[in-house]
Coordinates of C-alpha atoms and ligand atoms in Angstrom, one line a residue:
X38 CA 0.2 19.6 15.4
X39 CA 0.3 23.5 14.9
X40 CA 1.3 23.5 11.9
X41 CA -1.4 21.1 10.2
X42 CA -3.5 22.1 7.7
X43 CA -7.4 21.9 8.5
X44 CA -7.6 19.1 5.9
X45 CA -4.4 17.3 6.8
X46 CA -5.7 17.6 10.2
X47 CA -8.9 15.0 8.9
X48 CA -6.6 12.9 7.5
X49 CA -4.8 12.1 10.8
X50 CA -8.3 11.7 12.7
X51 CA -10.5 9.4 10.1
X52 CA -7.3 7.3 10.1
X53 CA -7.5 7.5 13.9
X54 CA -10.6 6.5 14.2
X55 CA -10.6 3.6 11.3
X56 CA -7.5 2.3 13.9
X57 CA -8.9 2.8 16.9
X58 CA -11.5 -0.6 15.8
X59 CA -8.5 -2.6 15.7
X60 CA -5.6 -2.7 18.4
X61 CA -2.6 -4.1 17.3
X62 CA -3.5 -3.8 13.5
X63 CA -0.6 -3.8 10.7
X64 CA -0.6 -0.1 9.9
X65 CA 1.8 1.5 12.1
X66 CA 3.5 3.3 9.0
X67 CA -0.6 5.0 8.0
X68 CA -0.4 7.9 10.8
X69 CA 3.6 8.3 9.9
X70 CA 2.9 8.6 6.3
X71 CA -0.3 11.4 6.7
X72 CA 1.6 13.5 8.5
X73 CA 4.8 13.9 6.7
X74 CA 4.8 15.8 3.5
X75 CA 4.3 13.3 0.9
X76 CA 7.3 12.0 -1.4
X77 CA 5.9 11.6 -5.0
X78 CA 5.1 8.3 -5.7
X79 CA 5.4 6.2 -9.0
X80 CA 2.2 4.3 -8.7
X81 CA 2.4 0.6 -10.5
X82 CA -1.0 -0.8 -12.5
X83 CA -0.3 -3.9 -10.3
X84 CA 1.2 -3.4 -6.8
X85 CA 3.5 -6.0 -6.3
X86 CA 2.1 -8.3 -3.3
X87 CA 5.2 -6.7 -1.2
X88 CA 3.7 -3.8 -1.1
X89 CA 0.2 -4.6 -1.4
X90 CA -1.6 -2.7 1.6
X91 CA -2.4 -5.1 4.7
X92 CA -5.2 -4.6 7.3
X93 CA -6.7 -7.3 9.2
X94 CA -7.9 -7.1 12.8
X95 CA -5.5 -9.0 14.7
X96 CA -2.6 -11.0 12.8
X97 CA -3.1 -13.3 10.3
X98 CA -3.6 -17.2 11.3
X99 CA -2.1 -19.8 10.4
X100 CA -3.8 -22.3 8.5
X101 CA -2.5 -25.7 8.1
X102 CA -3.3 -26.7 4.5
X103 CA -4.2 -30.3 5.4
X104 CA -6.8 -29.2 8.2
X105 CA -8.5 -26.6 6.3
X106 CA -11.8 -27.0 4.2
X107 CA -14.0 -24.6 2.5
X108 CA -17.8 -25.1 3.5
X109 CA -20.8 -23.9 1.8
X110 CA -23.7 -24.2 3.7
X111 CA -27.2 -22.6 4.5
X112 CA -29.8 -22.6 2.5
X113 CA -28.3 -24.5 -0.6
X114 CA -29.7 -28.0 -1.9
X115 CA -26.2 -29.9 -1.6
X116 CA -23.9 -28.5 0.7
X117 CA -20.5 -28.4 -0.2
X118 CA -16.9 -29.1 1.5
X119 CA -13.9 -28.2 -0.8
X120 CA -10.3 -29.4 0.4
X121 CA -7.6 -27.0 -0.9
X122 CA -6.6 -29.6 -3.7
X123 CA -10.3 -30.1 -4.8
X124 CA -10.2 -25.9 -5.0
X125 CA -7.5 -25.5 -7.0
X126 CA -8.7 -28.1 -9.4
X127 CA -11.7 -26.2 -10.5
X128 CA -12.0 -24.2 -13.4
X129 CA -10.0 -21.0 -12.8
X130 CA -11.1 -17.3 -13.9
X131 CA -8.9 -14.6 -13.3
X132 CA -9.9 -10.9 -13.0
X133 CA -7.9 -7.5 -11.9
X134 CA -9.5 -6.3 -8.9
X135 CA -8.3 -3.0 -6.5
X136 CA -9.3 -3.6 -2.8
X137 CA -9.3 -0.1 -0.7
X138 CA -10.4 -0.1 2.7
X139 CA -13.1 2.0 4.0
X140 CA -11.1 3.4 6.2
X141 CA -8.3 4.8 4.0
X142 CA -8.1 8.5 3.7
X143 CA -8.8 10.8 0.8
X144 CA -5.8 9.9 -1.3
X145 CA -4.4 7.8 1.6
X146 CA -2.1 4.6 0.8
X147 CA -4.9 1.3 1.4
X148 CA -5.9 1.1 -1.7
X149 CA -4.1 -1.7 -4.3
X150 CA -4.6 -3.5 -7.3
X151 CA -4.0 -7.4 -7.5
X152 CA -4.4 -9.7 -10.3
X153 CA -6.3 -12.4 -8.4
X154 CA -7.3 -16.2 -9.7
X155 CA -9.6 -18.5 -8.6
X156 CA -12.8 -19.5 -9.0
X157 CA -16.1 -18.1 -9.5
X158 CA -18.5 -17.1 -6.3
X159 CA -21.7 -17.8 -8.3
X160 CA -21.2 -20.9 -10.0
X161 CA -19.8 -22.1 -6.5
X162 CA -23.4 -21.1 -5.4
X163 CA -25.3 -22.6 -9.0
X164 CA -23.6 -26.0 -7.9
X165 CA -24.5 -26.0 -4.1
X166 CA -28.4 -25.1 -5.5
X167 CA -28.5 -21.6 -3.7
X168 CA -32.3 -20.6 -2.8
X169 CA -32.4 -17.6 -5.1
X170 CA -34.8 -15.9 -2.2
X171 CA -32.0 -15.6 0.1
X172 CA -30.8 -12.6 1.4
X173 CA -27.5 -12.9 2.4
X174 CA -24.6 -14.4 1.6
X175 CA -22.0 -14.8 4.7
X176 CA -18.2 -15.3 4.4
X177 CA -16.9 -16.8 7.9
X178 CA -13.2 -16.3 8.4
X179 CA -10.6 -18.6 10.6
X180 CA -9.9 -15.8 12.3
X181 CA -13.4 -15.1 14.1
X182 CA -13.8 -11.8 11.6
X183 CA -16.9 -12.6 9.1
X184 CA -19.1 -9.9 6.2
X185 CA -21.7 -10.8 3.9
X186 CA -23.0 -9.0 0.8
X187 CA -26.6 -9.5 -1.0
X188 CA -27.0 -12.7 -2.7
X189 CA -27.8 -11.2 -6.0
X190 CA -24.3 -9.4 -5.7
X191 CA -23.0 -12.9 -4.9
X192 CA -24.5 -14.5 -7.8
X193 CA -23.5 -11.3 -10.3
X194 CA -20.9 -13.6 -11.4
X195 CA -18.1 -11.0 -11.0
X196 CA -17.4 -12.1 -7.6
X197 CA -14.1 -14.5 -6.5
X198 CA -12.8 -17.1 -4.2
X199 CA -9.5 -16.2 -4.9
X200 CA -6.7 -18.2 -4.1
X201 CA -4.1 -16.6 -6.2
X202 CA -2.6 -13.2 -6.0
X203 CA -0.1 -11.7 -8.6
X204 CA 0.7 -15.2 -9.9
X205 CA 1.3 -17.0 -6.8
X206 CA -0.6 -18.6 -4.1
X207 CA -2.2 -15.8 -1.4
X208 CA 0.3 -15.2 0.7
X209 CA -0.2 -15.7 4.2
X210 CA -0.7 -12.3 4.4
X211 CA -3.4 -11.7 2.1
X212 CA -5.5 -14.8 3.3
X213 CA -4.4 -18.0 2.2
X214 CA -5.5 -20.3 1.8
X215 CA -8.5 -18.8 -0.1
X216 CA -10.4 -15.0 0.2
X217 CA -13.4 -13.9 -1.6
X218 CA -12.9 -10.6 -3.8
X219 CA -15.6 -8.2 -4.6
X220 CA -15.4 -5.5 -6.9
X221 CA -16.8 -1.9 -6.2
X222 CA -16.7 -2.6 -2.6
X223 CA -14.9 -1.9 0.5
X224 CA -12.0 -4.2 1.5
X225 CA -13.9 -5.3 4.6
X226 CA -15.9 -7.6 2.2
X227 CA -13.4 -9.6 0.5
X228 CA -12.9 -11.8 3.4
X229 CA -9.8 -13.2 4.2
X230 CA -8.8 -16.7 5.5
X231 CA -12.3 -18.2 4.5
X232 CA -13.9 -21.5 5.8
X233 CA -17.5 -20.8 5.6
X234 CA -19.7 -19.8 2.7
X235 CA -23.4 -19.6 4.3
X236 CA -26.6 -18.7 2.5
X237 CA -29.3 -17.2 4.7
X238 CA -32.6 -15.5 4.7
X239 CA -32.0 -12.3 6.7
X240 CA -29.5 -9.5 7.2
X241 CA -26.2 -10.7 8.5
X242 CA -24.0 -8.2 10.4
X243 CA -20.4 -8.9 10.2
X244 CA -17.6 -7.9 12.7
X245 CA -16.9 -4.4 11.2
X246 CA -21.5 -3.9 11.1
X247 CA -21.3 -4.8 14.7
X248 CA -19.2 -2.0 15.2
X249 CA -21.6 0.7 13.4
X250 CA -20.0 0.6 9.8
X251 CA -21.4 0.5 7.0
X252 CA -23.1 -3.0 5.2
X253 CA -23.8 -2.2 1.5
X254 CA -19.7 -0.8 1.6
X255 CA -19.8 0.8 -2.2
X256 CA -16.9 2.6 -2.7
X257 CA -17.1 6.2 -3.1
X258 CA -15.6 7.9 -5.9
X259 CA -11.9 8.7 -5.3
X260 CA -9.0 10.3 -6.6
X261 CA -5.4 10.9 -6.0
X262 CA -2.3 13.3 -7.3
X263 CA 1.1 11.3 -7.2
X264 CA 3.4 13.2 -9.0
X265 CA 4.3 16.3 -7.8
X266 CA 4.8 14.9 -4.2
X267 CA 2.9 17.5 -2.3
X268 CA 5.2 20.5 -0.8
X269 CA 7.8 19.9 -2.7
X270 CA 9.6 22.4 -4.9
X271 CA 10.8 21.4 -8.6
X272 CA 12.5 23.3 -11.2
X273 CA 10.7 24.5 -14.6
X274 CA 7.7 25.4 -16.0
X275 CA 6.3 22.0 -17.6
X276 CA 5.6 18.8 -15.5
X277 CA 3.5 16.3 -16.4
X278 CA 0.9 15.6 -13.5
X279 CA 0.1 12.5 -12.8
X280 CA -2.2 10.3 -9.9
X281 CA -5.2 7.7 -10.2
X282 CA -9.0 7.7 -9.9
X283 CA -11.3 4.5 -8.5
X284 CA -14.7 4.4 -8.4
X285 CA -15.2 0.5 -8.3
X286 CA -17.7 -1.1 -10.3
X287 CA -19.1 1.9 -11.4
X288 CA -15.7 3.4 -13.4
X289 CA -14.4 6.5 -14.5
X290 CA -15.5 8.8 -17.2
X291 CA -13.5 12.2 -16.3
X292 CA -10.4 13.4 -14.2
X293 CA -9.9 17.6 -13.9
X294 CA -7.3 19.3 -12.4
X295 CA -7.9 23.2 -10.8
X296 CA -4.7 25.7 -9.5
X297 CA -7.6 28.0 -8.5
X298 CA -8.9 26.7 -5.4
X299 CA -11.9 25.2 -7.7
X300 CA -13.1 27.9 -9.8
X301 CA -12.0 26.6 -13.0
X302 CA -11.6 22.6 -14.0
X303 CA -9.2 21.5 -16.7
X304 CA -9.9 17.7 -18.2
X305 CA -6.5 15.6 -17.4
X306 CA -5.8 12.5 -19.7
X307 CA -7.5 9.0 -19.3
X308 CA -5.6 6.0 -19.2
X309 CA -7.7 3.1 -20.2
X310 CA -8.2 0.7 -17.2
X311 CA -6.7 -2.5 -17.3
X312 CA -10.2 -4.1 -16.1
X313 CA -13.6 -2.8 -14.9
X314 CA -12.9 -3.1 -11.3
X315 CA -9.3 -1.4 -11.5
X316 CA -7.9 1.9 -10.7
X317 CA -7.5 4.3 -13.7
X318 CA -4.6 6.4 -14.2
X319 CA -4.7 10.5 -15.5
X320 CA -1.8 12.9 -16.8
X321 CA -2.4 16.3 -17.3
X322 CA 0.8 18.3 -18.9
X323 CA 1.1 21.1 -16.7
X324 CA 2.1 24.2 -18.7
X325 CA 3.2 26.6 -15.3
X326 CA 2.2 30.4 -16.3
X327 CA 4.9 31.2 -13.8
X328 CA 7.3 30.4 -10.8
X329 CA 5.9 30.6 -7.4
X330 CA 3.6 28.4 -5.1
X331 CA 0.3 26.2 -6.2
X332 CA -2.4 24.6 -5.1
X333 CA -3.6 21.7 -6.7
X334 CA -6.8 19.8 -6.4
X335 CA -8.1 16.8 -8.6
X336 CA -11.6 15.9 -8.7
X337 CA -13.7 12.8 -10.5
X338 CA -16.5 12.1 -12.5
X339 CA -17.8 8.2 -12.0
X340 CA -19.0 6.2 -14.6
X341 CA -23.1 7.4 -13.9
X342 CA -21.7 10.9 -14.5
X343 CA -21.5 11.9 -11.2
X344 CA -18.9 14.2 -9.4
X345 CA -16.9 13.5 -6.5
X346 CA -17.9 15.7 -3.8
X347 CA -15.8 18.2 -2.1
X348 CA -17.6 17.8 1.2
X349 CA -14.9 16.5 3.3
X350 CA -16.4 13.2 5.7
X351 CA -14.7 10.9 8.1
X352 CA -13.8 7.8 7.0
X353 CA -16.6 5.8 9.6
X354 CA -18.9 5.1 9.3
X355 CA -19.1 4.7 5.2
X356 CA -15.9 6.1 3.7
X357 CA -14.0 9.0 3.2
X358 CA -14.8 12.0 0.7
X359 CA -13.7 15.3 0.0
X360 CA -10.9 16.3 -3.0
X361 CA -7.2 15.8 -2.8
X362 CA -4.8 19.1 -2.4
X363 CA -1.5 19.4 -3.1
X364 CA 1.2 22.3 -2.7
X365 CA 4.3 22.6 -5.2
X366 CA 6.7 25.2 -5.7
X367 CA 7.7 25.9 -8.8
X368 CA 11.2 27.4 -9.3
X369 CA 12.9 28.3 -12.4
Ligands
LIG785 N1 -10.6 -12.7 7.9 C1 -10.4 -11.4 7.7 N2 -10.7 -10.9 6.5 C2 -10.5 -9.6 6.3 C3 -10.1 -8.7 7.3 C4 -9.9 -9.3 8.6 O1 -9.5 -8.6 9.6 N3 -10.0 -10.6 8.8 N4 -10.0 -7.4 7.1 C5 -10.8 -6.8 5.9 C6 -10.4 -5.5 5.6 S1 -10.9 -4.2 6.6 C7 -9.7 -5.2 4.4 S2 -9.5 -3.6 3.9 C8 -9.2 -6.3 3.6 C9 -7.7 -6.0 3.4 O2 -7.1 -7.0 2.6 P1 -5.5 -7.0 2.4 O3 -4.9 -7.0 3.8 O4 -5.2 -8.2 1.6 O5 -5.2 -5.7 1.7 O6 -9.4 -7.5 4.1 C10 -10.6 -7.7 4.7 N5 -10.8 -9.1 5.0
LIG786 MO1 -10.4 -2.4 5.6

């Protein structure tokens, strides 16, 4: 641990503490991974489900297809029950979505992007005859875990019952039979392994409110270096720079790089975004002034023109901020 950096040292807690809410969860590898130096990392548009990030509670159920049903019920004029053939024969929209978890650590690995199909959240709710008064909109899992968001989020038309992923049916892994996806918020609410869809007139709290995190769940503004890998050392003095920037539903207007510790911003180059609610990928070519050892930080601007702060916060109870560092040596 001595040898740690202050900020590295963050990393390994707010990932401690994001664990500590779930015993036996699937990230074994996330503590390994924080603490080593980082290996540079080719990041794909669209993480192949493989390698898709998993966290879920406990282990994933098992659903047999024949059993299951999707409810909708609550306040809603003609409640609905959905078998898994009746779902898939609906009209299908298909949308590019990254899910990060609110407990993922500046620059930390659980965050992915999926192309996901299925079908869409609000008509589901236009054809049950929603109340538009209510409040809430619940998701009830068949694993006991449940979230809700606000039913004008629910009906912004935006949101999925996915039950596709990358081209195939969810994997058990990422919820099959059926998970709702929303964009610009924390994992937590795209439930997976959904029976229940229940409208109601009052503030639901879900397993992970319960707990003291947060319910509205925007994503904060994030952004990532990937190539250099931090603390390594790499020959010459031009290297193209490379990482990604999220800031969910609200996007992202500007990506700058500093080798000053801050004083001075450069603008890196913005990929477009293969859909609103997807990651966005920066280069910046890298002219070196001359060998020796740097410090790199990335910063974004969101889509409303603000920053991302350097103030460096726990993952609980709302997310993680501060800015990603990394060290490289550069040798001739
Ligand atoms: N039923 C159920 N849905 C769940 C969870 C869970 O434990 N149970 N975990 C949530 C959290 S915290 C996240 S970040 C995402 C992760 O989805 P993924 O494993 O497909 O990446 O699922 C969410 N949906
Ligand atoms: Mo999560």
């Amino acid at each position: 641990m001595s040898s740690l950096t202050r900020r590295s040292f963050l990393k390994a807690t707010s990932a401690l503490a994001f664990l500590a809410a779930w015993p036996g969860s699937a990230c074994s590898g996330l503590l390994d991974r924080i603490l080593r130096p980082q290996q540079a990392r080719g990041t794909p548009s669209i993480t192949p489900n493989e390698e898709f990030y998993v966290t879920s509670y406990r282990s994933p159920p098992t659903i047999r297809i024949g059993e299951w049903a999707l409810l909708v019920t609550g306040l809603v004029e003609r409640p609905i029950t959905l078998t898994y053939d009746q779902l898939l024969e609906k009209p299908t929209v298909s949308s590019i979505v990254t899910l990060e978890c609110v407990g993922n650590t500046v620059a930390g690995e659980f965050i992915s992007t999926a192309k996901w199909e299925g079908i869409s959240l609000g008509a589901l709710l236009d054809e049950a005859g929603a109340n538009g008064s209510a409040y809430d909109v619940v998701f009830k899992a068949a694993d006991g875990f449940s979230d809700s968001i606000r039913f004008q989020r629910a009906m912004a038309g935006d949101v999925l019952i996915a039950h596709r992923m990358n081209g195939v049916p969810l994997p058990q892994g990422h919820g099959f039979p059926a998970r709702v996806v929303v964009p610009g918020h924390y994992g937590m609410k795209s439930v997976q392994w959904l029976t229940e869809i229940e409208v109601v007139n009052y503030d639901y709290k879900g397993y992970y409110q319960q707990r003291g995190w947060t319910d509205d769940a925007s994503v904060k503004t994030m952004s990532r270096i990937d190539l250099p890998g931090h603390g390594t050392t790499i020959p010459g003095l031009h290297h193209r720079v490379q990482g990604l920037a999220f800031a969910g539903t609200r996007g992202i207007r500007l990506v700058e790089i500093s080798i000053d510790n801050g004083e001075h911003w450069t603008a890196a180059t913005l990929e477009p975004p293969s859909s609103p609610y997807a990651w966005n990928f920066w280069s910046y070519d890298w002219a070196v002034p001359a060998p020796g050892r740097y410090t790199m930080l990335v910063r974004a601007t969101d889509g409303t023109g603000m920053v991302q702060t350097s103030l460096e916060q726990d993952s609980a109870p709302d997310g993680a901020t501060g800015l990603h560092e990394i060290t490289v040596t550069i040798s001739v």
